[in-house]
Amino acid sequence: MRNIIVCLKVVPKSENIIFDPVTKRLDRSKAENQINEADKTAIEIALRVREKQGGRVILISMGPPLFENFLKLGVAMGADDAILLSDRNFGGADTYPTALVLSTAIAQIGDYDLVLAGEESSDAALGQLPGQIAEFLDIPQVLFASSVEADAGKLRVRRRIRGGHEVVETSLPAMVSVEMGAVQPRFPDFKKMKRALSQFHLTVWSSRDLGLREEVTGNKGSFTFVRGLSEITPIRRKKVFIEGDVAEKSTQLAELLRERQRS
Amino acid sequence: MTRKEIWVIVERNEDEIEDVSLEILGKLTVLAKSSGYKVVGIVLGTSNESVLRDVIRYGADKVILMKHERLNEYSNDLYSKVLFDLASSEFPTALLIGATYYGRDLAGRLAARLRTGLTANAINLKMDEEGLLVFGVPAYGGKIMAEIVCERARPQMSTVRPGTFTKFFDQDRKGEIVEVIPDLSSIQDRVRVIERKVTKSKDLTKSERTIVGGNGIGGDLSMVRRLAELTNSDVGVTRPLADKGLAPRDLQVGTTGYSLKSRLTLILGVSGSEHFTSGIRDCGTVISVDIDKESEIFNHSDYCVVGDVAEIVPAVIKKLEEKR
Ligand SMILES: Cc1cc2nc3c(=O)[nH]c(=O)nc-3n(C[C@H](O)[C@H](O)[C@H](O)COP(=O)(O)OP(=O)(O)OC[C@H]3O[C@@H](n4cnc5c(N)ncnc54)[C@H](O)[C@@H]3O)c2cc1C
Ligand SMILES: Cc1cc2nc3c(=O)[nH]c(=O)nc-3n(C[C@H](O)[C@H](O)[C@H](O)COP(=O)(O)OP(=O)(O)OC[C@H]3O[C@@H](n4cnc5c(N)ncnc54)[C@H](O)[C@@H]3O)c2cc1C
């Protein structure tokens, strides 16, 4: 197997994001960052493919310098290398320029058989980036995968469809996005973590390193624009507690179910 | 120049059109009426006349049939090719796709090839004074709605979350049907389907009464199923249960599953994470059972029962069986 490239995004934990109704802005300062859950699954799948088929697992991420330590976390999980794509001009990118930057970097790394990503990110949750990367690289894609097996220049993937699943086969190189939780990601190895933090040298590529003009990246290269944000407030519920022992509670519950069934 | 047309990719399984495609058409009949846009349904494959007529009855002003046997089943390579060719010669102002697995698979590649903006899983669709579409999409675990616009490229593209909009139907509605025979001789499908396993499960977004089981039910859905039978309800689950394979993903409630609109929802052993509760926002009465009296789920419930589901549920089942 040639290179296995995993696209990784760092996301804020949604639980701690606070919406300010006056400024209509999000306060992310309380939110802890983490590797997008589905992307951890993608790393695990990459490591398992490598165990069977060989190859090098390379992580790439487009984002600010704060992503560095998360890439190192991925190295501590077992990835061979990691590249951060970082440039002031990359800021404010929608999916189109994000896919452009990532696919340019993938082409620059070269010699790849498999590109993996998560099914979607937990913040914007669009799920559309992997298909765009596949288009820019002109390789086939299989999205929403729950298992991936590579063998003899071919890829066999189980993917989710409405009401069930399909097993599909495709040639290499290919792009695959994987379902969050399809496999249990391993924990970063403690020794590797120490080494990743002290010795591992993270590669950083800017727009110049990728040969991309300013107009095609970031905000300038984007087509969509977030015009506004609003909070989807939970609706107020009655919150009436049904009291009593098990018998009383279940009698009342049965009543509620029966009554509401008729109405 | 772009045409004053909004296109909907009609997804279907032979003669059966996906509800989400019809829901988008329904929403557009309202939007288009006030703005003078034509609603166009795009059907791929070979098709009965009756399907094409239905697309019109459900709200299209015009149907384009991309007629080719090789398009009868979804293929990312073939669909993106024919839709790119068609859209780049006809210039619709917008192109909408249901956010099904196939729809989402298609949308990314197609938008990239068309060099245009794309948003996903819209739960709201408006038009501003300039005639620009404003897509409302949920973000951050469904607690924030972002309003997305695409100003400088066409078509404006989005996928639309199933179960969001209401269908429209007019038996006598008339419209134009156009047939196009695409040239597929130069294109190969790089992905080959070897096996397909599909079971028909209930469309949760249409469920009137739902019982949702979470981690607190102890890994076995039989009790929940029995209760559902007795109360004429459908069964839903939280993500961990779907992950473990206890139920298909189609029965999952939440941001990465479906949103319920049930009149009555009973929730058993669910902690009430934001990713889950965004899926019960539009429910009528919500009743929850949880062993932890501090469980967040109670803040999203009308009636709350603190207790062990392993005790409460069998007792309720017994009561309902007695009184049948
Ligand atoms: C509230 C909000 C709404 C947005 N709406 C839109 C919109 O409507 N249209 C639009 O085009 N953009 C939108 N964006 C911007 C979009 O989130 C970013 O462009 C992002 O980098 C890619 O989109 P995603 O995270 O949704 O990708 P997804 O397609 O959901 O991500 C799938 C996978 O791609 C990989 N990936 C994603 N981002 C990166 C990265 N930076 N580096 C490496 N790998 C990555 C990961 O493996 C991830 O699991 C929005 C952003 C926010 C915060
Ligand atoms: C990107 C992303 C997307 C997600 N999408 C979804 C989604 O679409 N849908 C979804 O559901 N989740 C989703 N999740 C997961 C979500 O965050 C929660 O982890 C999940 O909803 C928890 O499921 P649960 O409530 O069943 O389990 P738990 O959180 O484990 O809660 C179990 C509950 O049962 C109670 N309990 C335990 N034993 C008993 C008993 N004997 N009797 C009564 N009560 C008992 C406990 O007190 C607890 O409240 C997503 C997560 C991420 C990161």
XYZ file of C-alpha atoms and ligand atoms in Angstrom:
693
model
C 0.000 0.000 0.000
C 1.230 3.474 -0.798
C 0.451 6.482 1.403
C -2.736 6.543 3.454
C -3.772 10.137 4.063
C -6.222 11.076 6.811
C -7.967 14.469 6.879
C -8.454 15.702 10.386
C -10.380 18.633 11.808
C -10.221 20.099 15.291
C -13.638 21.107 16.607
C -14.981 22.783 19.743
C -17.128 20.622 22.024
C -20.625 21.810 21.251
C -21.821 21.490 24.856
C -19.771 24.473 25.966
C -20.581 26.860 23.182
C -22.618 29.794 24.340
C -24.769 31.936 22.100
C -25.023 35.612 22.953
C -28.510 36.689 21.855
C -27.543 40.373 21.838
C -24.410 40.280 19.683
C -25.642 37.161 17.848
C -22.193 35.726 18.190
C -20.869 32.506 19.551
C -18.656 32.460 22.575
C -16.254 29.604 22.064
C -13.873 30.614 24.834
C -15.336 28.067 27.275
C -15.356 25.312 24.722
C -12.623 22.752 24.840
C -11.242 21.676 21.471
C -10.898 18.102 20.376
C -10.236 15.997 17.299
C -13.541 15.541 15.505
C -14.860 12.193 16.720
C -15.407 10.688 13.265
C -11.869 11.666 12.283
C -10.493 9.611 15.168
C -12.409 6.693 13.712
C -10.784 7.461 10.357
C -7.304 7.406 11.944
C -8.054 4.042 13.535
C -9.215 2.613 10.215
C -6.049 3.947 8.555
C -3.867 2.282 11.192
C -5.673 -1.024 10.716
C -5.262 -0.879 6.946
C -1.553 -0.179 7.470
C -1.232 -3.133 9.845
C -2.439 -5.466 7.096
C -1.228 -3.791 3.931
C 1.695 -1.622 4.938
C 2.088 1.968 3.815
C 2.500 5.197 5.716
C -0.286 6.983 7.546
C -0.060 10.755 7.077
C -2.384 13.187 8.814
C -3.289 16.517 7.279
C -5.335 19.356 8.630
C -6.084 22.866 7.492
C -6.318 25.233 10.413
C -4.595 27.609 12.813
C -1.400 26.729 14.754
C -3.515 25.629 17.717
C -4.255 22.434 15.753
C -0.604 21.357 16.123
C -0.989 19.480 19.364
C -3.990 17.596 18.050
C -1.982 16.428 15.071
C 0.663 15.277 17.523
C -2.042 13.390 19.392
C -2.743 11.600 16.119
C 0.952 10.808 15.788
C 0.846 9.378 19.301
C -2.020 7.155 18.172
C 0.381 5.729 15.614
C 0.406 7.928 12.497
C 3.767 8.168 10.725
C 3.645 11.839 9.835
C 1.486 14.935 10.093
C 1.216 18.125 8.088
C -0.533 21.294 9.133
C -1.807 23.536 6.355
C -1.787 26.916 7.907
C -1.820 30.400 6.502
C -3.561 33.635 7.426
C -5.167 33.574 3.978
C -6.836 30.232 4.696
C -9.105 31.814 7.324
C -12.852 32.002 6.797
C -12.888 29.201 4.240
C -16.080 27.418 3.291
C -15.874 23.861 2.006
C -14.817 24.718 -1.538
C -11.441 26.358 -0.768
C -10.949 23.918 2.129
C -11.223 21.054 -0.341
C -8.955 22.890 -2.741
C -6.212 23.390 -0.143
C -6.487 19.824 1.167
C -6.487 18.234 -2.277
C -3.519 20.354 -3.372
C -1.613 19.172 -0.306
C -2.612 15.548 -0.946
C -1.399 15.811 -4.522
C 1.830 17.363 -3.249
C 2.384 14.513 -0.774
C 1.687 12.231 -3.714
C 2.011 8.474 -4.046
C -1.241 7.828 -2.187
C -3.694 4.953 -2.407
C -6.261 5.928 0.135
C -7.602 9.224 1.447
C -9.738 8.982 4.573
C -11.919 11.538 6.337
C -14.701 11.572 8.900
C -18.308 11.360 7.684
C -18.922 14.888 8.948
C -17.611 17.392 11.434
C -19.500 17.921 14.667
C -19.613 21.718 14.365
C -20.906 22.507 10.896
C -21.882 18.891 10.181
C -22.045 19.303 6.424
C -20.389 16.060 5.357
C -19.688 17.462 1.920
C -15.955 18.017 2.058
C -14.868 14.437 1.231
C -16.819 14.416 -2.040
C -15.256 17.733 -3.003
C -11.729 16.511 -2.284
C -12.453 13.412 -4.395
C -13.621 15.634 -7.226
C -10.507 17.825 -7.136
C -8.258 14.748 -7.078
C -10.416 13.030 -9.702
C -10.641 9.814 -7.696
C -13.682 7.681 -6.835
C -15.411 8.173 -3.495
C -17.296 6.042 -1.017
C -18.948 7.960 1.814
C -20.451 6.915 5.164
C -18.322 3.784 5.380
C -18.383 1.415 8.325
C -15.629 -0.938 7.200
C -12.751 -0.690 4.770
C -10.614 -3.485 3.384
C -7.826 -3.033 0.896
C -6.534 -5.888 -1.159
C -4.722 -6.364 -4.470
C -5.143 -2.821 -5.680
C -8.820 -2.783 -4.821
C -10.878 -1.426 -2.005
C -13.903 -3.132 -0.551
C -16.083 -0.863 1.548
C -19.300 -1.303 3.449
C -21.306 1.894 3.340
C -24.519 3.082 4.936
C -27.545 3.649 2.719
C -31.144 4.349 3.569
C -32.583 1.284 5.310
C -29.382 -0.743 5.379
C -25.990 -1.008 3.773
C -24.117 -1.768 0.568
C -20.807 -3.444 -0.010
C -19.004 -1.730 -2.860
C -15.722 -2.208 -4.624
C -13.558 0.466 -6.145
C -10.108 0.891 -7.596
C -7.273 2.698 -5.818
C -6.621 5.500 -5.152
C -9.967 6.334 -3.579
C -11.557 8.682 -1.067
C -13.514 7.174 1.827
C -15.407 8.967 4.603
C -16.076 6.892 7.693
C -18.884 6.760 10.185
C -18.208 8.006 13.678
C -17.797 4.989 15.951
C -17.481 2.397 13.160
C -14.452 1.112 15.055
C -13.189 2.037 18.497
C -10.224 4.422 18.137
C -7.180 3.426 20.186
C -5.839 5.701 22.893
C -2.682 7.677 22.186
C 0.318 5.744 23.412
C 1.951 7.449 26.392
C 5.532 6.912 25.210
C 4.682 7.973 21.688
C 2.954 11.048 23.076
C 6.093 12.083 24.912
C 8.116 11.579 21.776
C 5.566 13.365 19.609
C 5.678 16.387 21.898
C 9.454 16.546 22.263
C 10.989 15.112 19.094
C 8.443 14.892 16.315
C 8.819 17.673 13.816
C 5.493 18.792 12.427
C 5.557 20.013 8.848
C 3.667 23.232 8.177
C 2.728 24.275 4.661
C 1.508 27.746 3.752
C -0.301 28.868 0.614
C 3.086 29.608 -0.923
C 4.323 26.078 -0.213
C 1.242 24.802 -2.000
C 1.527 27.279 -4.849
C -1.993 28.588 -4.274
C -2.915 32.154 -5.066
C -4.518 34.199 -2.323
C -7.791 34.698 -4.236
C -8.612 31.005 -4.363
C -8.207 30.267 -0.656
C -9.977 31.215 2.548
C -12.711 33.761 2.636
C -11.901 35.039 -0.852
C -12.167 31.628 -2.430
C -15.472 30.841 -0.722
C -18.913 30.836 -2.284
C -21.088 30.594 0.802
C -21.378 33.091 3.559
C -22.832 32.799 7.047
C -25.279 35.686 7.101
C -26.522 35.181 10.604
C -26.729 32.879 13.562
C -29.653 32.238 15.820
C -30.261 29.976 18.726
C -32.620 27.059 18.382
C -34.050 27.333 21.856
C -35.369 24.225 23.494
C -39.101 24.562 23.940
C -40.380 24.876 27.479
C -41.844 21.675 28.784
C -44.152 21.150 31.770
C -41.672 18.991 33.697
C -44.283 17.435 35.994
C -42.823 14.669 38.152
C -44.987 11.622 38.671
C -44.577 10.531 42.270
C -45.217 7.329 44.183
C -43.875 3.781 44.311
C -43.295 1.643 41.240
C -46.928 0.490 41.156
C -48.301 4.008 41.385
C -45.891 5.407 38.853
C -46.595 2.671 36.342
C -50.359 3.003 36.793
C -50.149 6.702 36.032
C -47.803 6.123 33.130
C -50.138 3.493 31.655
C -53.010 5.972 32.047
C -51.078 8.694 30.261
C -50.186 6.395 27.407
C -53.732 5.139 27.028
C -55.320 8.541 27.278
C -52.992 10.153 24.781
C -53.450 7.266 22.422
C -57.154 8.001 22.175
C -56.938 11.759 21.799
C -27.711 34.385 -17.600
C -29.286 32.111 -15.085
C -32.823 30.946 -15.584
C -35.529 31.676 -13.079
C -35.708 28.002 -12.286
C -35.199 26.081 -9.095
C -34.297 22.458 -9.656
C -35.043 19.530 -7.407
C -33.260 16.234 -7.957
C -36.018 13.662 -7.572
C -34.709 10.587 -5.783
C -36.685 7.421 -6.258
C -36.681 3.727 -5.849
C -38.224 2.525 -9.118
C -41.751 3.994 -9.014
C -41.605 5.159 -5.460
C -40.453 8.743 -5.000
C -38.563 9.565 -1.779
C -40.678 11.661 0.570
C -37.942 14.232 0.993
C -38.000 15.041 -2.737
C -41.743 15.632 -2.536
C -41.321 17.708 0.607
C -38.864 20.009 -1.174
C -41.289 20.376 -4.097
C -44.044 21.211 -1.608
C -41.992 23.921 0.033
C -41.037 25.383 -3.341
C -44.629 25.706 -4.503
C -45.054 28.216 -1.692
C -41.723 30.029 -2.256
C -41.933 30.061 -6.030
C -45.491 31.353 -6.174
C -44.522 34.595 -4.517
C -41.299 35.077 -6.462
C -42.028 33.978 -10.009
C -39.587 31.073 -10.081
C -40.338 27.922 -12.001
C -39.988 24.661 -10.080
C -38.315 21.920 -12.098
C -38.054 18.273 -11.063
C -35.121 16.286 -12.476
C -35.731 12.551 -12.801
C -32.899 10.196 -13.781
C -33.211 6.795 -15.415
C -36.010 5.256 -17.372
C -39.345 6.025 -15.882
C -43.046 5.481 -16.133
C -45.101 8.401 -17.245
C -46.993 8.134 -13.942
C -43.872 9.026 -11.921
C -43.303 12.102 -14.052
C -46.943 13.129 -13.681
C -46.619 12.715 -9.945
C -43.643 15.045 -9.800
C -45.903 17.669 -11.341
C -48.859 16.869 -9.076
C -46.598 17.303 -6.073
C -45.578 20.773 -7.180
C -43.253 20.910 -10.192
C -44.016 23.181 -13.147
C -41.768 21.128 -15.371
C -40.037 17.761 -15.315
C -36.807 16.898 -17.087
C -36.248 13.191 -17.557
C -32.599 12.256 -18.047
C -33.435 9.057 -19.812
C -30.870 6.272 -19.705
C -30.932 2.728 -18.352
C -27.569 3.221 -16.696
C -29.128 5.910 -14.513
C -31.757 3.656 -12.981
C -29.591 3.132 -9.934
C -27.668 5.803 -8.110
C -24.077 6.204 -9.178
C -21.882 9.062 -8.016
C -19.849 9.115 -11.228
C -22.773 8.953 -13.641
C -25.139 11.236 -11.756
C -22.529 13.931 -11.252
C -21.641 13.802 -14.941
C -25.170 14.133 -16.322
C -26.262 16.699 -13.773
C -23.147 18.770 -14.338
C -23.723 18.709 -18.098
C -27.372 19.652 -17.735
C -26.938 22.356 -15.104
C -23.987 23.969 -16.851
C -25.969 24.332 -20.047
C -29.309 25.346 -18.530
C -28.130 27.571 -15.650
C -30.784 27.071 -12.980
C -30.628 29.595 -10.179
C -30.784 26.919 -7.496
C -30.453 23.162 -7.202
C -31.799 21.236 -4.232
C -31.270 17.632 -3.217
C -32.749 15.554 -0.385
C -30.208 14.913 2.377
C -30.397 11.137 2.047
C -27.194 9.084 1.964
C -27.189 9.115 -1.829
C -28.163 12.784 -1.978
C -25.328 13.807 0.317
C -22.927 11.583 -1.598
C -23.807 13.385 -4.810
C -24.014 16.995 -3.597
C -20.354 17.570 -2.689
C -18.869 16.382 -5.951
C -21.502 18.097 -8.050
C -21.045 21.461 -6.308
C -17.268 21.257 -6.663
C -17.561 20.498 -10.369
C -20.045 23.318 -10.880
C -17.746 25.626 -8.910
C -20.520 26.814 -6.671
C -21.512 27.042 -3.024
C -23.199 24.242 -1.157
C -24.840 23.954 2.192
C -26.204 20.867 3.877
C -29.173 19.540 5.800
C -31.256 22.689 5.494
C -34.179 22.884 7.923
C -35.324 26.274 6.764
C -35.607 27.900 3.364
C -36.469 31.525 2.676
C -35.985 34.066 -0.039
C -34.760 37.563 0.762
C -35.804 40.813 -0.962
C -33.137 40.337 -3.633
C -34.414 36.887 -4.485
C -31.443 35.184 -2.861
C -32.151 31.904 -1.130
C -31.409 31.831 2.570
C -30.747 28.324 3.870
C -31.158 27.629 7.573
C -28.828 24.846 8.678
C -28.355 23.394 12.149
C -24.857 23.555 13.642
C -23.123 22.757 16.928
C -25.191 19.745 17.827
C -28.428 21.331 16.665
C -28.552 24.228 19.076
C -27.557 26.948 16.650
C -29.084 27.708 13.291
C -26.777 29.306 10.751
C -28.269 31.258 7.851
C -26.240 30.556 4.753
C -26.336 32.413 1.440
C -24.468 31.905 -1.800
C -24.120 35.251 -3.514
C -21.511 34.961 -6.199
C -22.089 31.636 -7.933
C -24.969 29.690 -9.418
C -26.743 27.414 -8.885
C -27.245 27.991 -5.174
C -27.033 24.455 -3.837
C -28.246 22.728 -0.714
C -29.331 19.387 0.592
C -32.529 19.384 2.650
C -33.157 17.393 5.803
C -35.887 14.750 5.413
C -39.125 15.367 7.300
C -38.691 19.139 7.395
C -41.231 20.451 4.898
C -44.825 19.586 4.097
C -45.911 18.011 0.857
C -48.342 19.612 -1.536
C -50.643 17.702 -3.865
C -52.955 18.733 -6.662
C -54.381 15.930 -8.778
C -55.133 18.285 -11.673
C -51.901 20.229 -11.763
C -50.464 20.495 -15.282
C -46.877 20.841 -16.367
C -44.386 20.275 -19.115
C -42.380 17.069 -19.512
C -39.043 17.179 -21.324
C -36.940 14.162 -22.216
C -33.180 14.361 -22.563
C -31.048 11.421 -23.627
C -27.619 11.924 -22.094
C -24.461 10.604 -23.695
C -22.818 8.237 -21.251
C -20.586 6.416 -23.704
C -17.364 7.967 -22.416
C -17.981 7.551 -18.714
C -17.311 4.645 -16.410
C -18.703 3.997 -12.987
C -15.694 3.562 -10.737
C -17.682 2.193 -7.800
C -19.291 -1.221 -8.162
C -22.050 -2.399 -5.840
C -21.493 -6.025 -4.850
C -24.097 -6.477 -2.209
C -27.068 -4.507 -0.962
C -29.055 -5.241 2.142
C -32.078 -3.121 2.830
C -34.949 -3.623 5.192
C -37.899 -1.366 5.041
C -38.194 0.496 8.287
C -40.629 3.095 9.443
C -39.998 6.697 8.420
C -39.567 8.146 11.910
C -40.257 11.705 10.814
C -43.846 10.617 10.130
C -44.365 8.715 13.355
C -47.393 9.769 15.435
C -46.341 7.967 18.596
C -42.775 6.974 19.337
C -41.019 5.143 22.132
C -37.329 5.866 22.284
C -34.888 3.565 24.031
C -31.473 4.746 25.216
C -28.490 3.250 26.994
C -30.574 2.925 30.166
C -32.681 0.088 28.770
C -29.823 -2.335 29.245
C -28.998 -3.434 25.722
C -32.226 -5.238 24.901
C -35.034 -3.677 22.893
C -37.632 -6.443 23.333
C -39.339 -4.705 26.246
C -39.496 -1.456 24.310
C -40.902 -3.269 21.270
C -43.623 -4.915 23.345
C -44.655 -1.599 24.846
C -44.678 -0.055 21.387
C -46.949 -2.810 20.134
C -49.399 -2.296 22.980
C -49.568 1.451 22.481
C -49.457 1.394 18.706
C -46.157 3.283 18.654
C -42.971 3.157 16.616
C -39.566 2.443 18.113
C -36.679 4.898 18.033
C -33.217 4.732 19.598
C -30.319 6.944 20.634
C -27.063 6.884 18.718
C -25.176 4.449 21.002
C -27.826 1.785 20.380
C -27.606 2.271 16.640
C -23.796 2.191 16.878
C -23.987 -1.146 18.675
C -26.237 -2.468 15.939
C -29.243 -2.992 18.228
C -31.349 -1.055 15.732
C -30.739 0.295 12.237
C -29.480 3.860 11.888
C -32.838 4.745 10.300
C -34.401 4.494 13.741
C -31.952 6.894 15.347
C -33.260 10.162 16.747
C -31.047 13.269 16.848
C -28.700 15.478 14.866
C -27.127 12.584 13.006
C -30.437 10.716 12.817
C -33.983 11.922 12.328
C -36.185 14.512 14.002
C -39.469 13.412 15.509
C -42.768 15.227 15.241
C -44.767 12.710 17.235
C -47.846 13.694 19.198
C -46.721 11.450 22.009
C -43.155 10.445 22.752
C -42.026 8.166 25.555
C -38.316 8.255 26.298
C -36.669 5.472 28.267
C -33.186 5.652 29.765
C -31.829 8.585 27.750
C -29.521 11.188 29.268
C -30.688 14.099 27.103
C -27.518 15.197 25.320
C -27.937 18.104 22.907
C -27.292 15.835 19.959
C -30.362 13.869 21.003
C -32.748 16.564 22.267
C -32.544 18.577 19.043
C -34.446 15.636 17.532
C -37.444 15.875 19.908
C -37.968 19.606 19.751
C -41.026 19.419 17.534
C -42.750 16.682 19.526
C -46.104 17.056 21.221
C -46.232 15.538 24.694
C -42.935 14.095 25.934
C -42.782 11.599 28.807
C -39.469 10.330 30.172
C -38.329 7.609 32.515
C -34.825 7.826 33.955
C -33.219 6.411 37.065
C -31.333 9.613 37.728
C -33.579 12.379 39.003
C -31.054 14.968 37.811
C -31.090 13.627 34.251
C -31.050 16.409 31.658
C -33.790 14.621 29.750
C -36.331 15.810 32.337
C -35.720 19.411 31.256
C -37.066 18.353 27.867
C -40.097 16.450 29.201
C -43.686 17.216 30.123
C -44.025 14.202 32.409
C -41.086 12.791 34.306
C -40.821 9.445 36.016
C -37.790 8.793 38.195
C -37.247 5.059 38.245
C -35.606 1.957 36.857
C -36.944 1.144 33.395
C -36.410 -2.543 34.168
C -39.099 -2.192 36.868
C -41.389 0.477 35.462
C -41.723 -0.751 31.893
C -42.739 -4.360 32.706
C -45.283 -3.002 35.202
C -46.747 -0.672 32.561
C -46.845 -3.506 30.040
C -48.745 -5.648 32.554
C -51.275 -2.891 33.203
C -51.866 -2.358 29.495
C -52.181 -6.085 28.808
C -54.741 -6.486 31.599
C -57.005 -3.771 30.346
C -57.037 -4.675 26.671
C -21.934 27.346 11.609
C -21.169 27.060 10.352
C -21.838 26.891 9.153
C -21.141 26.647 7.964
N -21.831 26.503 6.814
C -21.168 26.236 5.668
C -21.884 26.025 4.448
O -23.095 26.082 4.412
N -21.177 25.729 3.331
C -19.815 25.623 3.343
O -19.252 25.326 2.298
N -19.124 25.823 4.470
C -19.748 26.121 5.631
N -19.037 26.300 6.787
C -17.580 26.204 6.740
C -17.086 24.748 6.876
O -17.466 24.222 8.120
C -15.578 24.700 6.747
O -15.233 25.063 5.465
C -14.935 23.364 7.070
O -13.539 23.467 6.983
C -15.348 22.197 6.150
O -16.622 21.881 6.344
P -17.146 20.813 7.414
O -16.432 20.906 8.671
O -18.588 21.012 7.455
O -16.764 19.494 6.682
P -17.449 18.099 6.659
O -17.720 17.787 5.248
O -18.562 17.972 7.638
O -16.209 17.257 7.178
C -15.992 15.929 6.797
C -14.585 15.551 7.112
O -13.684 16.346 6.359
C -12.460 16.531 7.083
N -12.227 17.950 7.317
C -13.126 18.937 7.508
N -12.493 20.109 7.693
C -11.180 19.858 7.617
C -9.996 20.663 7.736
N -10.080 21.964 7.972
N -8.801 20.061 7.611
C -8.704 18.731 7.361
N -9.774 17.935 7.249
C -10.999 18.486 7.370
C -12.645 15.783 8.375
O -12.167 14.470 8.215
C -14.158 15.766 8.538
O -14.619 14.711 9.359
C -19.721 26.555 7.979
C -19.052 26.697 9.192
C -19.746 26.941 10.370
C -18.992 27.080 11.654
C -21.159 14.462 16.289
C -22.081 13.727 17.205
C -23.351 13.406 16.749
C -24.247 12.720 17.577
N -25.504 12.426 17.109
C -26.384 11.810 17.933
C -27.728 11.528 17.514
O -28.128 11.823 16.386
N -28.555 10.898 18.368
C -28.163 10.527 19.634
O -28.966 9.961 20.384
N -26.915 10.781 20.058
C -26.020 11.401 19.241
N -24.744 11.619 19.687
C -24.338 11.053 21.002
C -24.828 11.891 22.166
O -23.907 12.932 22.383
C -24.968 11.031 23.438
O -23.745 10.397 23.687
C -26.065 9.994 23.312
O -27.286 10.597 22.904
C -26.271 9.293 24.642
O -27.196 8.244 24.499
P -28.080 7.761 25.714
O -28.805 8.898 26.312
O -28.864 6.598 25.227
O -26.996 7.152 26.716
P -26.358 7.698 28.045
O -25.828 9.057 27.894
O -25.466 6.627 28.515
O -27.582 7.820 29.036
C -28.263 6.754 29.608
C -29.347 7.295 30.529
O -30.064 6.206 31.065
C -30.211 6.341 32.456
N -30.299 4.996 33.016
C -29.312 4.094 33.198
N -29.794 2.954 33.700
C -31.132 3.126 33.826
C -32.176 2.305 34.269
N -31.966 1.050 34.673
N -33.438 2.813 34.267
C -33.661 4.084 33.861
N -32.696 4.898 33.428
C -31.446 4.427 33.398
C -29.012 7.139 32.907
O -29.326 7.828 34.114
C -28.809 8.087 31.718
O -29.579 9.269 31.884
C -23.848 12.328 18.885
C -22.572 12.662 19.342
C -21.688 13.349 18.526
C -20.325 13.703 19.049
